[in-house]
Amino acid sequence: MTIYGVLLGPPGVGKGTQAKMIAERFDLAHISTGDILRDAVNKRTPLGLKVADIMKSGGLVSDEIINSLMEEYIKGLPDGFLLDGYPRTLGQATFLDNFLKDIGKGLNIALAIDVQDDEIIRRLTGRRYCPKCGRGYHIIYDPPKEDGVCDNDGEKLVQREDDKPETIRERLRVYRERTAPLIDYYKNRGLLEVVDGSGSIEEVHRLVLQVLERRGLVDKA
Ligand code: AP5
């Protein structure tokens, strides 16, 4: 059995960090809508130009844009994937369900990571990434060997534009209003698993593995 999963949770809770670890460990595709959109913004593609201001303000890109983007990505995927940052609205969740059904697939887990707001703010304000290779860091929890410089290529690390305190507050507000209802949506479908994300990256990873094993989606390590 392989994983057809979505990751849920507020901004900065650790979705991307855990998705990368799970995808590498079990050889799954990891699709992050945030990464796809940021790449489009950096390359100034037509999509990037359309979404840049919305992302900068902490708002959500329209369901129409996101659903048609994801349709193309998911169509081309081999078996097994983790969707990170999608779906983010009820409209996106129902679109995804219908689309997967049409291609003979279906989700088998919705993994929500839960962390208190004050810790989320610490994680987001301390997050840095390498503009060359994309590797992510945290100045305290996951620092590079040399202060401010990427371990892979020596590039100077930068902060995401939407990781400023006022934008973080708006992203949290938008999460509660538009995305939090998905917790019940997946609970009602028997797919929800909630993991306490307050421990270290490795501790959270262990909890995620336990859930995947309990659901019979991966073999016991
Ligand atoms: P997106 O990139 O998806 O942002 P997000 O959901 O706000 O999530 P983040 O990437 O900020 O956080 P994360 O949970 O992945 O945390 P991470 O692992 O990096 O989306 C950005 C924007 O794109 C949106 O605001 C919207 O405009 C648009 N968008 C994207 N998808 C969309 C959609 N479907 N519909 C509409 N619009 C969409 O961890 C954070 C930091 O904490 C890192 O520094 C990490 O090292 C550290 N850390 C992680 N885990 C731990 C731990 N356990 N202990 C200590 N530190 C930790």
Coordinates of N, CA and C and ligand atoms in Angstrom, one line a residue:
M1 N 0.9 -1.2 0.0 CA 0.0 0.0 0.0 C 0.9 1.2 0.0
T2 N 0.5 2.2 -0.8 CA 1.3 3.4 -0.7 C 0.5 4.6 -0.2
I3 N 1.1 5.7 0.0 CA 0.4 6.9 0.6 C -0.1 7.8 -0.4
Y4 N -1.4 8.1 -0.2 CA -2.1 9.2 -1.0 C -2.5 10.2 0.1
G5 N -1.7 11.1 0.4 CA -1.9 11.9 1.6 C -1.9 13.4 1.4
V6 N -2.6 14.1 2.3 CA -2.6 15.6 2.4 C -2.1 16.0 3.7
L7 N -1.3 17.1 3.8 CA -0.8 17.6 5.1 C -1.6 18.9 5.4
L8 N -2.1 18.9 6.6 CA -2.9 20.1 7.0 C -2.2 20.8 8.2
G9 N -2.6 22.0 8.5 CA -2.1 22.7 9.6 C -1.7 24.1 9.3
P10 N -1.7 25.0 10.3 CA -1.4 26.4 10.1 C 0.0 26.6 9.5
P11 N 0.2 27.9 9.0 CA 1.5 28.2 8.4 C 2.6 28.0 9.5
G12 N 3.7 27.4 9.0 CA 4.9 27.3 9.9 C 4.9 26.2 10.9
V13 N 3.9 25.3 10.8 CA 3.7 24.2 11.8 C 4.7 23.1 11.5
G14 N 5.3 23.1 10.3 CA 6.3 22.0 10.0 C 5.8 21.1 8.9
K15 N 4.8 21.5 8.1 CA 4.3 20.6 7.0 C 5.4 20.3 6.0
G16 N 6.0 21.3 5.5 CA 7.0 21.2 4.5 C 8.2 20.3 5.0
T17 N 8.6 20.6 6.3 CA 9.7 19.8 6.9 C 9.4 18.3 6.9
Q18 N 8.2 18.0 7.4 CA 7.8 16.6 7.6 C 7.5 15.9 6.2
A19 N 6.9 16.7 5.3 CA 6.6 16.2 4.0 C 7.9 15.7 3.3
K20 N 8.9 16.6 3.4 CA 10.2 16.2 2.7 C 10.7 15.0 3.3
M21 N 10.7 14.8 4.6 CA 11.3 13.7 5.3 C 10.6 12.4 4.9
I22 N 9.3 12.5 4.9 CA 8.4 11.3 4.6 C 8.6 10.9 3.1
A23 N 8.6 11.9 2.2 CA 8.7 11.7 0.8 C 10.0 11.0 0.5
E24 N 11.1 11.5 1.1 CA 12.4 10.9 0.8 C 12.5 9.5 1.3
R25 N 12.0 9.3 2.6 CA 12.1 8.0 3.2 C 11.3 6.9 2.4
F26 N 10.1 7.3 1.9 CA 9.3 6.3 1.2 C 9.2 6.5 -0.3
D27 N 10.0 7.3 -0.8 CA 10.1 7.6 -2.3 C 8.8 8.0 -2.9
L28 N 8.2 9.0 -2.3 CA 6.9 9.5 -2.7 C 7.1 10.9 -3.4
A29 N 6.2 11.3 -4.2 CA 6.2 12.6 -4.8 C 5.7 13.6 -3.7
H30 N 6.4 14.7 -3.5 CA 6.0 15.7 -2.6 C 5.7 17.0 -3.4
I31 N 4.4 17.4 -3.3 CA 4.0 18.5 -4.1 C 3.6 19.6 -3.1
S32 N 4.4 20.7 -3.2 CA 4.1 21.9 -2.3 C 3.6 23.0 -3.2
T33 N 2.3 23.4 -3.0 CA 1.8 24.5 -3.8 C 2.5 25.8 -3.5
G34 N 2.9 26.0 -2.3 CA 3.7 27.2 -1.9 C 5.0 27.3 -2.7
D35 N 5.7 26.1 -2.8 CA 7.0 26.1 -3.6 C 6.8 26.3 -5.0
I36 N 5.7 25.7 -5.6 CA 5.4 25.9 -7.0 C 5.1 27.4 -7.3
L37 N 4.3 28.0 -6.4 CA 3.9 29.4 -6.7 C 5.1 30.3 -6.5
R38 N 6.0 30.1 -5.4 CA 7.1 30.9 -5.2 C 8.1 30.8 -6.4
D39 N 8.2 29.6 -7.0 CA 9.1 29.5 -8.1 C 8.6 30.3 -9.3
A40 N 7.3 30.3 -9.5 CA 6.6 31.0 -10.6 C 6.8 32.5 -10.4
V41 N 6.8 33.0 -9.1 CA 7.0 34.4 -8.8 C 8.4 34.8 -9.1
N42 N 9.4 34.0 -8.6 CA 10.8 34.3 -8.9 C 11.1 34.3 -10.3
K43 N 10.5 33.4 -11.1 CA 10.8 33.4 -12.6 C 9.9 34.4 -13.3
R44 N 9.1 35.1 -12.6 CA 8.2 36.1 -13.3 C 7.4 35.5 -14.4
T45 N 6.9 34.3 -14.3 CA 6.0 33.7 -15.3 C 4.6 34.3 -15.2
P46 N 3.8 34.1 -16.2 CA 2.4 34.7 -16.2 C 1.7 34.3 -14.8
L47 N 1.8 33.1 -14.4 CA 1.2 32.7 -13.1 C 1.8 33.5 -12.0
G48 N 3.1 33.6 -12.0 CA 3.8 34.3 -10.9 C 3.4 35.7 -10.8
L49 N 3.3 36.4 -12.0 CA 2.9 37.8 -11.9 C 1.5 37.9 -11.4
K50 N 0.6 36.9 -11.7 CA -0.8 37.0 -11.2 C -0.9 36.8 -9.7
V51 N 0.0 36.0 -9.1 CA -0.2 35.6 -7.7 C 0.7 36.4 -6.7
A52 N 1.7 37.1 -7.2 CA 2.8 37.7 -6.4 C 2.2 38.6 -5.3
D53 N 1.3 39.5 -5.6 CA 0.8 40.4 -4.6 C -0.1 39.7 -3.6
I54 N -0.9 38.7 -4.0 CA -1.7 38.0 -3.0 C -0.8 37.3 -2.0
M55 N 0.2 36.6 -2.5 CA 1.1 35.8 -1.6 C 1.8 36.8 -0.6
K56 N 2.3 37.9 -1.2 CA 3.0 38.9 -0.3 C 2.1 39.4 0.8
S57 N 0.8 39.5 0.6 CA -0.1 40.0 1.6 C -0.6 38.9 2.6
G58 N -0.3 37.6 2.2 CA -0.7 36.5 3.1 C -2.1 36.0 2.8
G59 N -2.7 36.4 1.7 CA -4.0 35.9 1.3 C -3.9 34.6 0.5
L60 N -5.0 34.1 0.1 CA -5.0 32.9 -0.7 C -5.2 33.2 -2.2
V61 N -4.5 32.4 -3.0 CA -4.7 32.5 -4.5 C -6.1 31.8 -4.7
S62 N -6.7 32.2 -5.8 CA -8.1 31.7 -6.1 C -8.1 30.2 -6.3
D63 N -9.3 29.6 -5.9 CA -9.5 28.2 -6.1 C -9.3 27.8 -7.6
E64 N -9.8 28.7 -8.5 CA -9.8 28.4 -9.9 C -8.3 28.2 -10.4
I65 N -7.5 29.1 -10.0 CA -6.0 29.0 -10.4 C -5.4 27.8 -9.8
I66 N -5.6 27.6 -8.5 CA -4.9 26.5 -7.8 C -5.4 25.1 -8.3
N67 N -6.7 25.0 -8.4 CA -7.2 23.7 -8.9 C -6.7 23.3 -10.2
S68 N -6.7 24.3 -11.2 CA -6.3 23.9 -12.5 C -4.8 23.6 -12.5
L69 N -4.0 24.3 -11.7 CA -2.6 24.0 -11.5 C -2.4 22.6 -11.0
M70 N -3.1 22.2 -9.9 CA -2.9 20.9 -9.3 C -3.4 19.8 -10.1
E71 N -4.4 20.1 -10.9 CA -4.9 19.0 -11.8 C -3.8 18.5 -12.7
E72 N -3.1 19.5 -13.3 CA -1.9 19.2 -14.2 C -0.9 18.4 -13.4
Y73 N -0.5 18.8 -12.2 CA 0.5 18.1 -11.5 C 0.1 16.7 -11.1
I74 N -1.1 16.6 -10.6 CA -1.5 15.2 -10.1 C -1.7 14.2 -11.2
K75 N -2.1 14.7 -12.3 CA -2.3 13.8 -13.5 C -1.0 13.1 -13.9
G76 N 0.1 13.8 -13.8 CA 1.3 13.3 -14.2 C 2.1 12.5 -13.1
L77 N 1.5 12.3 -12.0 CA 2.3 11.7 -10.9 C 2.3 10.2 -10.9
P78 N 3.4 9.6 -10.5 CA 3.4 8.1 -10.3 C 2.6 7.8 -9.1
D79 N 2.5 6.5 -8.7 CA 1.7 6.2 -7.5 C 2.4 6.7 -6.2
G80 N 1.5 7.2 -5.3 CA 2.0 7.7 -4.0 C 2.4 9.1 -4.1
F81 N 1.7 9.9 -3.2 CA 2.1 11.4 -3.2 C 1.7 12.0 -1.8
L82 N 2.4 13.1 -1.5 CA 2.0 13.9 -0.3 C 1.8 15.3 -0.9
L83 N 0.6 15.8 -0.6 CA 0.2 17.2 -1.0 C 0.4 18.1 0.2
D84 N 1.2 19.1 0.0 CA 1.6 20.0 1.1 C 1.1 21.4 0.8
G85 N 0.1 21.9 1.5 CA -0.4 23.3 1.2 C -1.6 23.2 0.3
Y86 N -2.1 22.1 -0.1 CA -3.3 21.9 -0.9 C -4.0 20.6 -0.4
P87 N -5.3 20.6 -0.3 CA -6.2 21.7 -0.4 C -6.2 22.7 0.8
R88 N -6.7 23.9 0.5 CA -6.7 24.9 1.6 C -8.0 25.5 1.8
T89 N -9.0 25.1 1.0 CA -10.4 25.6 1.1 C -11.3 24.4 0.9
L90 N -12.5 24.5 1.3 CA -13.5 23.4 1.0 C -13.7 23.2 -0.5
G91 N -13.6 24.3 -1.2 CA -13.8 24.2 -2.7 C -12.6 23.4 -3.3
Q92 N -11.4 23.6 -2.7 CA -10.3 22.8 -3.2 C -10.4 21.4 -2.8
A93 N -10.9 21.1 -1.6 CA -11.0 19.8 -1.1 C -12.0 18.9 -1.9
T94 N -13.1 19.5 -2.2 CA -14.1 18.8 -3.0 C -13.6 18.6 -4.4
F95 N -13.0 19.6 -5.0 CA -12.4 19.5 -6.3 C -11.4 18.3 -6.3
L96 N -10.5 18.2 -5.3 CA -9.5 17.2 -5.3 C -10.2 15.8 -5.2
D97 N -11.2 15.7 -4.3 CA -11.9 14.4 -4.2 C -12.5 13.9 -5.5
N98 N -13.2 14.8 -6.2 CA -13.8 14.5 -7.4 C -12.8 14.1 -8.5
F99 N -11.7 14.9 -8.5 CA -10.7 14.7 -9.5 C -10.0 13.3 -9.3
L100 N -9.7 13.0 -8.1 CA -9.0 11.7 -7.8 C -10.0 10.6 -8.1
K101 N -11.2 10.7 -7.8 CA -12.2 9.7 -8.1 C -12.3 9.4 -9.6
D102 N -12.3 10.5 -10.4 CA -12.3 10.4 -11.9 C -11.1 9.6 -12.4
I103 N -10.0 9.7 -11.7 CA -8.8 9.0 -12.3 C -8.6 7.7 -11.5
G104 N -9.6 7.3 -10.7 CA -9.5 5.9 -10.1 C -8.6 5.9 -8.8
K105 N -8.5 7.1 -8.2 CA -7.6 7.1 -7.0 C -8.4 7.8 -5.9
G106 N -7.9 7.8 -4.7 CA -8.5 8.4 -3.5 C -7.5 8.6 -2.4
L107 N -7.7 9.6 -1.6 CA -6.8 9.9 -0.5 C -6.9 8.7 0.5
N108 N -5.8 8.4 1.2 CA -5.9 7.5 2.3 C -5.4 8.0 3.7
I109 N -5.0 9.3 3.7 CA -4.7 10.0 5.0 C -4.7 11.5 4.8
A110 N -5.2 12.2 5.9 CA -5.1 13.6 6.0 C -4.4 13.8 7.3
L111 N -3.1 14.3 7.2 CA -2.3 14.4 8.4 C -2.2 15.8 8.9
A112 N -2.8 16.1 10.0 CA -2.8 17.5 10.5 C -1.7 17.6 11.6
I113 N -0.9 18.7 11.5 CA 0.1 18.9 12.6 C -0.4 20.1 13.4
D114 N -0.3 19.9 14.7 CA -0.9 20.9 15.7 C 0.2 21.5 16.5
V115 N 0.3 22.8 16.6 CA 1.3 23.6 17.4 C 0.6 24.9 17.8
Q116 N 1.0 25.3 19.0 CA 0.4 26.6 19.6 C 1.0 27.8 18.7
D117 N 0.2 28.9 18.7 CA 0.5 30.0 17.9 C 1.9 30.7 18.3
D118 N 2.2 30.7 19.6 CA 3.5 31.4 19.9 C 4.7 30.7 19.4
E119 N 4.6 29.3 19.3 CA 5.7 28.5 18.7 C 5.7 28.7 17.2
I120 N 4.5 28.8 16.6 CA 4.4 29.0 15.1 C 5.1 30.3 14.8
I121 N 4.9 31.3 15.6 CA 5.5 32.6 15.3 C 7.1 32.5 15.4
R122 N 7.5 31.8 16.5 CA 9.0 31.6 16.6 C 9.5 30.8 15.4
R123 N 8.8 29.8 14.9 CA 9.3 29.0 13.8 C 9.4 29.9 12.5
L124 N 8.3 30.7 12.3 CA 8.3 31.4 11.0 C 9.3 32.6 11.0
T125 N 9.4 33.3 12.2 CA 10.3 34.5 12.2 C 11.7 34.0 12.1
G126 N 12.0 32.8 12.5 CA 13.4 32.3 12.5 C 13.7 31.5 11.2
R127 N 12.7 31.3 10.3 CA 13.0 30.5 9.1 C 13.8 31.3 8.1
R128 N 14.8 30.6 7.5 CA 15.6 31.1 6.4 C 15.7 30.1 5.3
Y129 N 16.0 30.5 4.1 CA 16.2 29.5 3.0 C 17.2 30.0 2.1
C130 N 17.8 29.0 1.3 CA 18.8 29.3 0.3 C 18.1 29.7 -1.0
P131 N 18.4 30.9 -1.5 CA 17.7 31.2 -2.8 C 18.3 30.4 -4.0
K132 N 19.4 29.8 -3.8 CA 20.0 29.0 -4.9 C 19.5 27.6 -4.9
C133 N 19.6 26.8 -3.8 CA 19.2 25.4 -3.9 C 17.9 25.2 -3.2
G134 N 17.3 26.2 -2.5 CA 16.0 26.1 -1.9 C 16.0 25.4 -0.5
R135 N 17.2 25.0 0.0 CA 17.2 24.3 1.3 C 16.7 25.2 2.4
G136 N 15.9 24.7 3.3 CA 15.3 25.5 4.4 C 16.1 25.3 5.7
Y137 N 16.1 26.3 6.5 CA 16.8 26.3 7.8 C 15.9 27.0 8.9
H138 N 16.3 26.9 10.1 CA 15.8 27.7 11.2 C 17.0 28.3 12.0
I139 N 17.0 29.5 12.3 CA 18.2 30.1 12.9 C 18.6 29.5 14.3
I140 N 17.5 28.9 15.0 CA 17.8 28.3 16.2 C 17.6 26.8 16.2
Y141 N 16.5 26.3 15.6 CA 16.1 24.9 15.6 C 16.8 24.0 14.6
D142 N 17.3 24.7 13.5 CA 17.9 23.9 12.4 C 18.9 24.8 11.7
P143 N 19.9 25.2 12.4 CA 20.8 26.3 11.9 C 21.8 25.7 10.9
P144 N 22.3 26.6 10.0 CA 23.4 26.1 9.1 C 24.7 26.0 9.9
K145 N 25.7 25.4 9.3 CA 27.0 25.2 10.1 C 27.6 26.6 10.3
E146 N 27.6 27.5 9.2 CA 28.1 28.8 9.4 C 26.9 29.8 9.3
D147 N 26.9 30.7 10.3 CA 25.8 31.6 10.5 C 25.4 32.3 9.1
G148 N 24.2 32.2 8.7 CA 23.6 33.0 7.6 C 24.0 32.5 6.2
V149 N 24.7 31.3 6.2 CA 25.2 30.8 4.9 C 24.8 29.4 4.6
C150 N 24.4 29.0 3.4 CA 23.9 27.7 3.1 C 25.0 26.6 3.2
D151 N 24.7 25.5 3.8 CA 25.7 24.4 3.9 C 26.0 23.8 2.5
N152 N 25.0 23.8 1.7 CA 25.2 23.1 0.4 C 26.1 23.9 -0.6
D153 N 25.9 25.3 -0.7 CA 26.6 26.0 -1.7 C 27.1 27.4 -1.3
G154 N 27.1 27.7 0.0 CA 27.7 28.9 0.5 C 26.9 30.2 0.2
E155 N 25.7 30.0 -0.4 CA 24.9 31.2 -0.7 C 24.4 31.8 0.6
K156 N 24.2 33.2 0.5 CA 23.7 33.9 1.7 C 22.2 33.5 1.9
L157 N 21.8 33.1 3.1 CA 20.4 32.8 3.3 C 19.5 34.0 3.4
V158 N 18.2 33.8 3.0 CA 17.3 34.9 3.0 C 16.0 34.5 3.7
Q159 N 15.2 35.5 4.0 CA 13.9 35.3 4.7 C 12.8 35.4 3.7
R160 N 11.7 34.6 3.8 CA 10.6 34.7 2.9 C 9.9 36.0 3.2
E161 N 9.4 36.6 2.1 CA 8.7 37.9 2.2 C 7.5 37.8 3.1
D162 N 6.8 36.7 3.1 CA 5.6 36.6 3.9 C 5.9 36.1 5.3
D163 N 7.1 36.0 5.7 CA 7.5 35.6 7.1 C 7.7 36.8 8.0
K164 N 7.2 38.0 7.6 CA 7.2 39.2 8.5 C 6.1 39.1 9.4
P165 N 6.3 39.6 10.7 CA 5.2 39.5 11.7 C 3.8 39.8 11.3
E166 N 3.6 41.0 10.6 CA 2.3 41.4 10.3 C 1.6 40.5 9.2
T167 N 2.5 39.9 8.3 CA 1.9 39.0 7.3 C 1.7 37.6 8.0
I168 N 2.5 37.2 8.9 CA 2.2 36.0 9.6 C 0.9 36.0 10.3
R169 N 0.5 37.2 11.0 CA -0.8 37.3 11.6 C -1.9 37.2 10.6
E170 N -1.7 37.8 9.5 CA -2.8 37.6 8.4 C -2.9 36.2 7.9
R171 N -1.8 35.5 7.8 CA -1.8 34.1 7.3 C -2.5 33.2 8.3
L172 N -2.3 33.5 9.6 CA -2.9 32.7 10.7 C -4.5 33.0 10.6
R173 N -4.8 34.2 10.4 CA -6.3 34.6 10.4 C -6.9 33.9 9.2
V174 N -6.3 33.9 8.0 CA -6.8 33.3 6.8 C -6.9 31.8 7.1
Y175 N -5.9 31.2 7.7 CA -5.9 29.8 8.0 C -7.2 29.4 8.8
R176 N -7.4 30.2 9.9 CA -8.6 29.8 10.7 C -9.9 29.9 10.0
E177 N -10.0 31.0 9.2 CA -11.3 31.2 8.5 C -11.5 30.3 7.3
R178 N -10.5 30.0 6.5 CA -10.7 29.3 5.2 C -10.2 27.8 5.3
T179 N -9.1 27.5 6.1 CA -8.5 26.2 6.0 C -8.9 25.3 7.1
A180 N -9.0 25.9 8.3 CA -9.3 25.0 9.5 C -10.6 24.2 9.3
P181 N -11.7 24.6 8.6 CA -12.8 23.8 8.4 C -12.5 22.4 7.7
L182 N -11.3 22.3 7.1 CA -11.0 21.0 6.4 C -10.7 19.9 7.5
I183 N -10.4 20.3 8.7 CA -10.1 19.3 9.7 C -11.4 18.5 9.9
D184 N -12.5 19.1 10.0 CA -13.8 18.4 10.2 C -14.1 17.7 8.9
Y185 N -13.9 18.3 7.8 CA -14.2 17.7 6.5 C -13.5 16.3 6.4
Y186 N -12.2 16.2 6.7 CA -11.5 15.0 6.6 C -11.8 14.0 7.8
K187 N -12.1 14.6 9.0 CA -12.5 13.8 10.1 C -13.8 13.0 9.7
N188 N -14.8 13.7 9.1 CA -16.0 13.1 8.7 C -15.8 12.0 7.7
R189 N -14.7 12.0 7.0 CA -14.5 11.0 6.0 C -13.5 9.9 6.5
G190 N -13.2 9.9 7.8 CA -12.4 8.9 8.4 C -10.9 9.0 8.0
L191 N -10.5 10.1 7.5 CA -9.1 10.2 7.0 C -8.2 11.0 8.0
L192 N -8.7 11.6 9.0 CA -7.9 12.6 9.8 C -7.1 11.9 10.8
E193 N -5.8 12.3 10.9 CA -4.9 11.9 12.0 C -4.2 13.2 12.4
V194 N -4.2 13.5 13.7 CA -3.6 14.7 14.3 C -2.4 14.3 15.0
V195 N -1.3 15.0 14.7 CA 0.0 14.8 15.4 C 0.4 16.0 16.1
D196 N 0.9 15.8 17.4 CA 1.4 16.9 18.1 C 2.7 17.4 17.5
G197 N 2.8 18.6 17.0 CA 4.0 19.1 16.3 C 4.9 19.9 17.2
S198 N 4.7 19.9 18.5 CA 5.4 20.8 19.4 C 6.9 20.3 19.7
G199 N 7.2 19.0 19.5 CA 8.5 18.5 19.8 C 9.5 18.9 18.7
S200 N 10.7 18.3 18.8 CA 11.8 18.6 17.8 C 11.4 18.0 16.5
I201 N 12.1 18.4 15.4 CA 11.8 17.9 14.1 C 11.8 16.4 14.1
E202 N 12.8 15.8 14.8 CA 12.9 14.3 14.8 C 11.8 13.7 15.6
E203 N 11.4 14.3 16.7 CA 10.3 13.8 17.6 C 9.0 13.8 16.8
V204 N 8.8 14.9 16.1 CA 7.5 14.9 15.3 C 7.6 13.9 14.2
H205 N 8.7 13.7 13.6 CA 8.9 12.7 12.5 C 8.5 11.3 13.1
R206 N 9.0 11.0 14.3 CA 8.7 9.7 14.9 C 7.2 9.5 15.0
L207 N 6.5 10.6 15.5 CA 5.0 10.5 15.7 C 4.3 10.3 14.3
V208 N 4.8 10.9 13.3 CA 4.2 10.8 12.0 C 4.4 9.4 11.5
L209 N 5.6 8.8 11.7 CA 5.8 7.4 11.3 C 4.9 6.4 12.0
Q210 N 4.7 6.7 13.3 CA 3.8 5.8 14.1 C 2.4 5.8 13.5
V211 N 1.9 7.0 13.1 CA 0.6 7.1 12.6 C 0.5 6.4 11.2
L212 N 1.5 6.5 10.4 CA 1.5 5.9 9.1 C 1.5 4.3 9.2
E213 N 2.3 3.9 10.2 CA 2.4 2.4 10.5 C 1.0 1.9 11.0
R214 N 0.4 2.7 12.0 CA -0.8 2.3 12.5 C -1.9 2.1 11.5
R215 N -1.9 3.0 10.5 CA -2.9 3.0 9.4 C -2.5 1.9 8.3
G216 N -1.4 1.3 8.5 CA -1.0 0.2 7.5 C -0.5 0.8 6.2
L217 N -0.1 2.1 6.2 CA 0.4 2.7 5.0 C 1.9 2.5 4.7
V218 N 2.6 2.2 5.8 CA 4.0 1.8 5.6 C 4.3 0.6 6.5
D219 N 5.4 -0.1 6.2 CA 5.8 -1.2 7.0 C 6.5 -0.7 8.3
K220 N 6.4 -1.5 9.4 CA 7.1 -1.1 10.6 C 8.6 -1.0 10.4
A221 N 9.2 0.1 10.9 CA 10.6 0.3 10.7 C 11.4 -0.8 11.5
Ligands
AP5_1 P1 3.0 27.8 1.8 O1 4.3 27.9 1.3 O2 2.2 26.6 1.7 O3 2.9 28.4 3.3 P2 2.3 27.9 4.6 O4 1.1 26.9 4.6 O5 2.0 29.1 5.3 O6 3.3 27.0 5.2 P3 4.8 27.3 5.5 O7 5.6 26.9 4.3 O8 4.9 28.7 5.9 O9 5.1 26.4 6.7 P4 5.2 24.8 7.0 O10 4.1 24.3 7.8 O11 5.6 24.1 5.7 O12 6.5 24.9 7.9 P5 8.0 24.5 7.7 O13 8.2 23.0 7.5 O14 8.6 25.4 6.6 O15 2.1 29.0 1.0 C1 2.5 30.3 0.9 C2 1.4 31.1 0.2 O16 1.1 30.6 -1.1 C3 0.1 31.2 0.9 O17 0.1 32.1 1.9 C4 -0.8 31.5 -0.3 O18 -0.8 32.8 -0.6 C5 -0.3 30.7 -1.4 N1 -0.8 29.3 -1.5 C6 -0.2 28.1 -1.3 N2 -1.0 27.1 -1.5 C7 -2.2 27.6 -1.7 C8 -3.5 27.0 -2.0 N3 -3.7 25.7 -1.9 N4 -4.5 27.9 -2.2 C9 -4.4 29.2 -2.2 N5 -3.2 29.8 -2.0 C10 -2.1 29.0 -1.8 O19 8.7 25.0 9.1 C11 8.7 26.3 9.5 C12 10.1 26.6 10.2 O20 10.1 25.8 11.4 C13 11.3 26.1 9.4 O21 12.4 27.0 9.7 C14 11.7 24.7 10.1 O22 13.0 24.5 10.0 C15 11.2 24.9 11.5 N6 10.6 23.7 12.1 C16 9.8 22.8 11.4 N7 9.5 21.8 12.3 C17 10.0 22.1 13.5 C18 10.0 21.5 14.8 N8 9.3 20.3 15.0 N9 10.7 22.1 15.8 C19 11.4 23.2 15.6 N10 11.4 23.9 14.4 C20 10.7 23.3 13.3

